[in-house]
Short mmCIF file of C-alpha atoms and ligand atoms in Angstrom, two decimals:
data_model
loop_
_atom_site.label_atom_id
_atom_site.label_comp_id
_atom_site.label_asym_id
_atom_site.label_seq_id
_atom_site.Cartn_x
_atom_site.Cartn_y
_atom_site.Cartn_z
CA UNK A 1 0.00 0.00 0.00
CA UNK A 2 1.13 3.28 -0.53
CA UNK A 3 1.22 6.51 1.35
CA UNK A 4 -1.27 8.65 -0.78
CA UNK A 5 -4.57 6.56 -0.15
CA UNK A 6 -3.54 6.29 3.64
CA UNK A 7 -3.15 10.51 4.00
CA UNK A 8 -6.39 10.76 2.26
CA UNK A 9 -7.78 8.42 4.71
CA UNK A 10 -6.43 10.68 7.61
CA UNK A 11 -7.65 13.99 6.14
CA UNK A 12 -10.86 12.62 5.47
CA UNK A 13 -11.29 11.20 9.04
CA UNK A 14 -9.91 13.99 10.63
CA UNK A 15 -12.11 16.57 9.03
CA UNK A 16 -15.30 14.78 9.20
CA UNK A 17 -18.07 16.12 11.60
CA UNK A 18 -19.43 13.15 12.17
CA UNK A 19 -17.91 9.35 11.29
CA UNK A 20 -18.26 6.10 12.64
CA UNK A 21 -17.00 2.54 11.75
CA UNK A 22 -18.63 -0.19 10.46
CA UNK A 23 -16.73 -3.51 11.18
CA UNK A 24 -16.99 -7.59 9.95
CA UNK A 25 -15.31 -10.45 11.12
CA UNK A 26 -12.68 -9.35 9.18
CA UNK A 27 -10.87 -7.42 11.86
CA UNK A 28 -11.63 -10.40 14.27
CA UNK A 29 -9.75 -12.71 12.20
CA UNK A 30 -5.95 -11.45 13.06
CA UNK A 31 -7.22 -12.05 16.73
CA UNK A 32 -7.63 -16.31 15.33
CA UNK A 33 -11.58 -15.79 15.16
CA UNK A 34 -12.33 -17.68 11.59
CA UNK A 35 -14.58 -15.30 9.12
CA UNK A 36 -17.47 -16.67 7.28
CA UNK A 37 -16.59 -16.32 3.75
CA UNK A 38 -13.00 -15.36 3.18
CA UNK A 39 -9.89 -17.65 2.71
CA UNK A 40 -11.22 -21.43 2.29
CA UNK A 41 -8.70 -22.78 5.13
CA UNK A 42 -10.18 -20.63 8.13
CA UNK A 43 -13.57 -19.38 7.05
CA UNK A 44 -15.69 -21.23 9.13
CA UNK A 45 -17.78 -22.34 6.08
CA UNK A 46 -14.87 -24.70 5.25
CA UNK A 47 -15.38 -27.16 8.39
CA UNK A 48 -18.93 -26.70 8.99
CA UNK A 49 -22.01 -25.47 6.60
CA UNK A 50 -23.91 -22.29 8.59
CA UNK A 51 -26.75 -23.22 6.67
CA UNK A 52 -27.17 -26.21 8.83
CA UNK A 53 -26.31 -24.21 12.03
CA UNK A 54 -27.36 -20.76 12.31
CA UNK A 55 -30.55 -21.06 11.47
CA UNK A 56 -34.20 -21.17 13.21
CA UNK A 57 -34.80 -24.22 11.43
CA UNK A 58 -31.46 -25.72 12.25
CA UNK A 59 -32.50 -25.34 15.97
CA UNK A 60 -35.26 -26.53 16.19
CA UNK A 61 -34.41 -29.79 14.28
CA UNK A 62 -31.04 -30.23 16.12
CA UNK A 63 -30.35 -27.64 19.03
CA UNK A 64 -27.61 -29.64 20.64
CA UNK A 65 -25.52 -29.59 17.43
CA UNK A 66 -26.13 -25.86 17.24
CA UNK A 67 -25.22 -25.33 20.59
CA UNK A 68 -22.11 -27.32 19.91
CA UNK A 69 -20.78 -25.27 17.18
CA UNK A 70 -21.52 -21.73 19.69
CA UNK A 71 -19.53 -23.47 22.94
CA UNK A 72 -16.82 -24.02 20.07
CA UNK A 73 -17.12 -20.28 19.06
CA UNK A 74 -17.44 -19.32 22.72
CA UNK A 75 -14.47 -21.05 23.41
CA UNK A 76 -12.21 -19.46 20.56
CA UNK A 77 -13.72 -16.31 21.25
CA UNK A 78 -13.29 -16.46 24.97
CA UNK A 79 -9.10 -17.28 24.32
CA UNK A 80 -8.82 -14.46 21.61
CA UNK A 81 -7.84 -11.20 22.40
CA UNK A 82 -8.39 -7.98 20.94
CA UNK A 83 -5.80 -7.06 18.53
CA UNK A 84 -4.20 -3.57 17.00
CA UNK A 85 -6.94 -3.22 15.15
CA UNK A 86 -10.03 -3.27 17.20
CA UNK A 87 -7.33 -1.15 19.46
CA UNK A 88 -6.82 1.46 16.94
CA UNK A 89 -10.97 2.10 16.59
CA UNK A 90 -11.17 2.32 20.04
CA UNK A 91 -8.46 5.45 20.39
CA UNK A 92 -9.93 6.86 17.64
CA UNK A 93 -13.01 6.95 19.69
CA UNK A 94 -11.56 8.15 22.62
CA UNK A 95 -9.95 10.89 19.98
CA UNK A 96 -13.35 12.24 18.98
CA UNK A 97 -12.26 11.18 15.79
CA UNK A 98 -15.24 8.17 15.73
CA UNK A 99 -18.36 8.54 17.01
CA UNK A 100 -19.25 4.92 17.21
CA UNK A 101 -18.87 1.37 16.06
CA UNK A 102 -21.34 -0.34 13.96
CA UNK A 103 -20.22 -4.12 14.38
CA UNK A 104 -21.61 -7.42 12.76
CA UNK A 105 -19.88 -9.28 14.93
CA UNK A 106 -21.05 -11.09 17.93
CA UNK A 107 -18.00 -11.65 19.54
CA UNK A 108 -17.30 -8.43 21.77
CA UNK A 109 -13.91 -7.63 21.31
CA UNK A 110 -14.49 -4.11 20.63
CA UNK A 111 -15.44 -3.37 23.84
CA UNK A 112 -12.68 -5.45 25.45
CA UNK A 113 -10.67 -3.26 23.28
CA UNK A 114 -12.29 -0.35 25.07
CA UNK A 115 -14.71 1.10 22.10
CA UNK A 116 -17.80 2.28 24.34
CA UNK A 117 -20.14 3.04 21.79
CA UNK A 118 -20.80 -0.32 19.68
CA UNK A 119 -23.97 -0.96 18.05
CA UNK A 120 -24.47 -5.35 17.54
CA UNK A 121 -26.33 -5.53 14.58
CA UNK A 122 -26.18 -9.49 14.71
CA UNK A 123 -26.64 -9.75 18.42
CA UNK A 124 -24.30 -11.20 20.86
CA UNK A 125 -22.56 -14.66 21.75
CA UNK A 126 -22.45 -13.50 25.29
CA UNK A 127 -26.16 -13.49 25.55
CA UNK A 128 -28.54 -16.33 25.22
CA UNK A 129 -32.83 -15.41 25.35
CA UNK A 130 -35.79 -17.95 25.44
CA UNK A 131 -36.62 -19.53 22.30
CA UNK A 132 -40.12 -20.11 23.19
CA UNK A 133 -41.78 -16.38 21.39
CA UNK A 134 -44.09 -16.32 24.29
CA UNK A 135 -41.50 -15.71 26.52
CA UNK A 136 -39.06 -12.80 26.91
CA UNK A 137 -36.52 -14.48 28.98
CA UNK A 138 -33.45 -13.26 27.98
CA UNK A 139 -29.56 -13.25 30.01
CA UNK A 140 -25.36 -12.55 29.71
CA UNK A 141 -23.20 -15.13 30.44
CA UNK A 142 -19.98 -15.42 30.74
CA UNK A 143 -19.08 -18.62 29.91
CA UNK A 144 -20.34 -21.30 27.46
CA UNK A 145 -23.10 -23.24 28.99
CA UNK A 146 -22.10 -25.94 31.46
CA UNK A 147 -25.23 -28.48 29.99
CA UNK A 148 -26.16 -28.30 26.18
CA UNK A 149 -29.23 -27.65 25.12
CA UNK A 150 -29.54 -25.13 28.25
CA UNK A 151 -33.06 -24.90 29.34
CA UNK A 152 -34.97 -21.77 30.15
CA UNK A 153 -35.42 -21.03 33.68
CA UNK A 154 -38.75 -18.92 33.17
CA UNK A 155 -40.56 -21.53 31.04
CA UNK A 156 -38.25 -24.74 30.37
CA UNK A 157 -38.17 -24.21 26.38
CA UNK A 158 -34.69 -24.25 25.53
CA UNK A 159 -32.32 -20.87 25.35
CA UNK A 160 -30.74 -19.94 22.21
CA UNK A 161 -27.65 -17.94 21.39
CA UNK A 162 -29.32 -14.37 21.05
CA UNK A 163 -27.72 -13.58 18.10
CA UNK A 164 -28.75 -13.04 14.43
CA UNK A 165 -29.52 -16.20 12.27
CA UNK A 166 -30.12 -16.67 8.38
CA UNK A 167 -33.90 -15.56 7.43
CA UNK A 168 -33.98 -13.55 10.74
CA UNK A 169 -34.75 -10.01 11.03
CA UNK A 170 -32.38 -7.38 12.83
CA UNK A 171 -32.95 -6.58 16.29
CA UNK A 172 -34.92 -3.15 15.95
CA UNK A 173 -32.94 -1.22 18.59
CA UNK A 174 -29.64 -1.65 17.16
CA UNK A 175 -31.04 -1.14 13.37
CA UNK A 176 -32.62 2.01 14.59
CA UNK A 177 -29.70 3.33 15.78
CA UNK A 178 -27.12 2.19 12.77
CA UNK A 179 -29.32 4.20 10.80
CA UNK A 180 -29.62 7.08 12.65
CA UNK A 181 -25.82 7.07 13.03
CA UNK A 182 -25.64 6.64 9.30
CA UNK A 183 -28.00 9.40 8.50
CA UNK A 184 -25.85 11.51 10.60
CA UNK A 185 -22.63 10.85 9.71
CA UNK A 186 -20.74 12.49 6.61
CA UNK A 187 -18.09 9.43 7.11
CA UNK A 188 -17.76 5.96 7.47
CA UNK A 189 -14.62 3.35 7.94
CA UNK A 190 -15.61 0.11 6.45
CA UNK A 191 -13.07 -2.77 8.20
CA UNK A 192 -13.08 -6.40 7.50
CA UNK A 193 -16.78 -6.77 5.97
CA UNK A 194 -17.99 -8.80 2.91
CA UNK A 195 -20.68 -6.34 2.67
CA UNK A 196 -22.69 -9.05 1.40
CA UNK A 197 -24.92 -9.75 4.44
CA UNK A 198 -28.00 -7.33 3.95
CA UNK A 199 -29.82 -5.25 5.86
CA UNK A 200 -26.31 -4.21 7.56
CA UNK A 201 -24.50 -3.48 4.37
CA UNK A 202 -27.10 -0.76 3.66
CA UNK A 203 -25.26 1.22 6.40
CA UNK A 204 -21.94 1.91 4.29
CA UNK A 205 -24.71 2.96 1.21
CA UNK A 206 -26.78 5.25 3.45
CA UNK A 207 -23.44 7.56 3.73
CA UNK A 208 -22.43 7.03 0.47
CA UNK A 209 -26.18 7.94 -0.97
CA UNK A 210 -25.77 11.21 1.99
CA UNK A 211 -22.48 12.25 -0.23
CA UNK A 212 -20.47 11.26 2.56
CA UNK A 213 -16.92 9.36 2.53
CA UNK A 214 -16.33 5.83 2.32
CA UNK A 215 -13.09 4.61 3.55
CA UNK A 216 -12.63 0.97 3.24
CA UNK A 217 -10.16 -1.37 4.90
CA UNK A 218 -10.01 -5.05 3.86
CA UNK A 219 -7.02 -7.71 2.47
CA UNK A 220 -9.16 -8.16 -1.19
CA UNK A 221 -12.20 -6.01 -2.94
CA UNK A 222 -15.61 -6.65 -1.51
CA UNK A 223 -18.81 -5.59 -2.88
CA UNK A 224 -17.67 -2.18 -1.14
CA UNK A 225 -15.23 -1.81 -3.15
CA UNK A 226 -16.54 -0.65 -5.87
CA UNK A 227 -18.10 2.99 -3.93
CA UNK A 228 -15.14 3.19 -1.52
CA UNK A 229 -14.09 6.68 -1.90
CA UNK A 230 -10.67 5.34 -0.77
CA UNK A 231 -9.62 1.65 -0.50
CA UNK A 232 -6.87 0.74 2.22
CA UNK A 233 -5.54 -2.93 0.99
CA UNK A 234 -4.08 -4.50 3.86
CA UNK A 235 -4.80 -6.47 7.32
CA UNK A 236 -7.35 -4.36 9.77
CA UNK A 237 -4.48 -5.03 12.78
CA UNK A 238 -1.55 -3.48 10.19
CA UNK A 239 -3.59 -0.52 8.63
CA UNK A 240 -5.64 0.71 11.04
CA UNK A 241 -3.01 1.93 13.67
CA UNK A 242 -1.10 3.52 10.32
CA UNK A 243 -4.15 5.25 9.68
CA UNK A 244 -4.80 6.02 13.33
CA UNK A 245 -0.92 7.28 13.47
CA UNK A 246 -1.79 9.51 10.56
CA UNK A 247 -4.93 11.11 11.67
CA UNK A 248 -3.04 12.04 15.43
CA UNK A 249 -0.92 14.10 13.29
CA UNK A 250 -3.58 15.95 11.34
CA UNK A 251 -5.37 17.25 14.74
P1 NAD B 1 -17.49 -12.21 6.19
O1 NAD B 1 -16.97 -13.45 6.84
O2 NAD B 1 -18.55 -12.28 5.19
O3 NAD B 1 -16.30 -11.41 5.51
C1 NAD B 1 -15.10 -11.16 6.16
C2 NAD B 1 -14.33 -10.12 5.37
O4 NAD B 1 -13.14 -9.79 6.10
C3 NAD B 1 -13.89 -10.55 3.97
O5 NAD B 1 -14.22 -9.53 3.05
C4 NAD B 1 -12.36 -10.71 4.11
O6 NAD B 1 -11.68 -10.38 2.92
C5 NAD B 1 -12.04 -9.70 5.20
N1 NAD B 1 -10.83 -9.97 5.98
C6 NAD B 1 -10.33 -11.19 6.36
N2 NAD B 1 -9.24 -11.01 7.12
C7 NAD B 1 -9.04 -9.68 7.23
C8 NAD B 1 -8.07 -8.87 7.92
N3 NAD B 1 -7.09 -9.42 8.65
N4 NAD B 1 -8.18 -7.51 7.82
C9 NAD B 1 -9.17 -6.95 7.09
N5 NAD B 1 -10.11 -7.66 6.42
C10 NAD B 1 -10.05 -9.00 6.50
O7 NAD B 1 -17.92 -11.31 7.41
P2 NAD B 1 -19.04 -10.25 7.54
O8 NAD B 1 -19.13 -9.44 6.32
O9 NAD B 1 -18.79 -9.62 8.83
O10 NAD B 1 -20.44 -11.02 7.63
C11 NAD B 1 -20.67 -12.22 8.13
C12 NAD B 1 -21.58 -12.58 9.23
O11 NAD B 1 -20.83 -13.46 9.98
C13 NAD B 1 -22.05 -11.54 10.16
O12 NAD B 1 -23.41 -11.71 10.26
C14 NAD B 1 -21.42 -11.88 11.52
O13 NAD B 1 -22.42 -11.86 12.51
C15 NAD B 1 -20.94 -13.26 11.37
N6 NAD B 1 -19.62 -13.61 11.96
C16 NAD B 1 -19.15 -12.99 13.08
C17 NAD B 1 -17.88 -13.32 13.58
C18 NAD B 1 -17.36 -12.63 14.82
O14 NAD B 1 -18.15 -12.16 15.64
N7 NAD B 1 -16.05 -12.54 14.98
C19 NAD B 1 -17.10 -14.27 12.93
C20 NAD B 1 -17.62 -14.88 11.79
C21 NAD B 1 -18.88 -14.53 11.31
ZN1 ZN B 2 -38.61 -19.10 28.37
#
């Protein structure tokens, strides 16, 4: 990468009124938290098929086996650390420089990283509710589940992870807010996302469609790619603290 798109990165962020990020798993991945799509040896698709997993359907035919695949997640996630770049997004939070973080991931590294505005569109892995829709039982935990399916202490129908499956709608809350933060913001630093998963990768669009700035961070082109205003080609934990480097110096 060279310097040019990186400075026009900085100015860009550090003369925006309002911008926020809008990460993927992507810029979980240097932390050893497998993406989705991406690279066939550790996207998760490669040793198990999501389709079967993290869906309603998948659930109810088989919860144990969907369980299973979250206390492995839970368990990778729970090892994994925040890395430099979920660090740099934080400072430039702290900076003023970002006014939040609109994440699709689920595994809460950005606030271990110390980002203190982050909007979940896909929900949490540290959170299980009732899958019974007559009951609104929902709970954190900190830890995977000691017995699998884990039953609902309100009404006995099993708990679920309480995070966003295939065919699912967004939780309204956080959707509400992405795009009011969108609407707001003149703009946005795309990290580590396909942007193929819809309604989230709307959010990017809504800025772009505003006139705003798209800065996009990712190690190949995504369907961002084509409207990034600039692209940053590199790793989330190598460019972002470069870019965050650059934008100290411009305030
Ligand atoms: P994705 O798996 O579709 O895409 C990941 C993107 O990250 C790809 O474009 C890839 O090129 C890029 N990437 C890989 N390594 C990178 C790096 N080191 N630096 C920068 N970019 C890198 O992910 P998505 O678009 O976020 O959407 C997938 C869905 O998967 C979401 O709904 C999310 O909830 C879920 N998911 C979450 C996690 C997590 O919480 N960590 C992990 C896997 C999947
Ligand atoms: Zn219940």
């Amino acid at each position: 990468m060279s310097d040019a798109p990186l400075i026009k990165a900085a100015r860009a962020l550090a003369s925006a009124k309002h911008a926020i990020a809008f990460t993927g798993a992507g810029i979980s991945a240097e932390s050893g938290i497998p993406t989705f799509r991406g690279s066939g040896k550790d996207s998760l698709w490669s040793k198990f098929k999501p389709e079967e997993l993290a869906t309603p359907e998948a659930f109810e035919r088989n919860p144990k086996r969907v369980w299973e695949w979250y206390v492995w997640r839970m368990n990778l996630i729970r090892k994994a650390k925040p890395n430099p770049g979920h660090e740099a997004l934080a400072k430039l939070e702290a900076l003023g420089v970002i006014k939040a973080v609109v994440t699709q991931n689920v595994d809460g590294l950005h606030q271990r990283a110390g980002s203190r505005h982050v909007i979940e569109l896909h929900g949490s892995i540290w959170r299980v509710k009732c899958s019974n829709p007559a009951c609104t039982f929902k709970a954190s935990i900190s830890e995977p589940p000691k017995e699998i399916p884990p039953k609902c202490p309100a009404c006995g129908h099993y708990l679920r992870p309480d995070v966003v499956w295939f065919g699912e709608p967004l939780p309204q809350d956080a959707w509400g807010e992405a795009v009011r933060l969108a609407e707001v913001s003149d703009t946005i630093l795309v990290v580590g996302t396909s942007g193929a998963v819809y309604p989230a990768a709307y959010i990017p669009l809504i800025i772009k469609e505003g006139g705003g700035t798209v800065i996009e961070v990712n190690v190949v082109e995504s369907s961002i790619t084509p409207y990034a205003d600039v692209f940053l080609k590199g790793k989330a934990g190598e460019v972002l603290p470069k870019l965050l480097e650059a934008v100290t110096k411009l305030l």
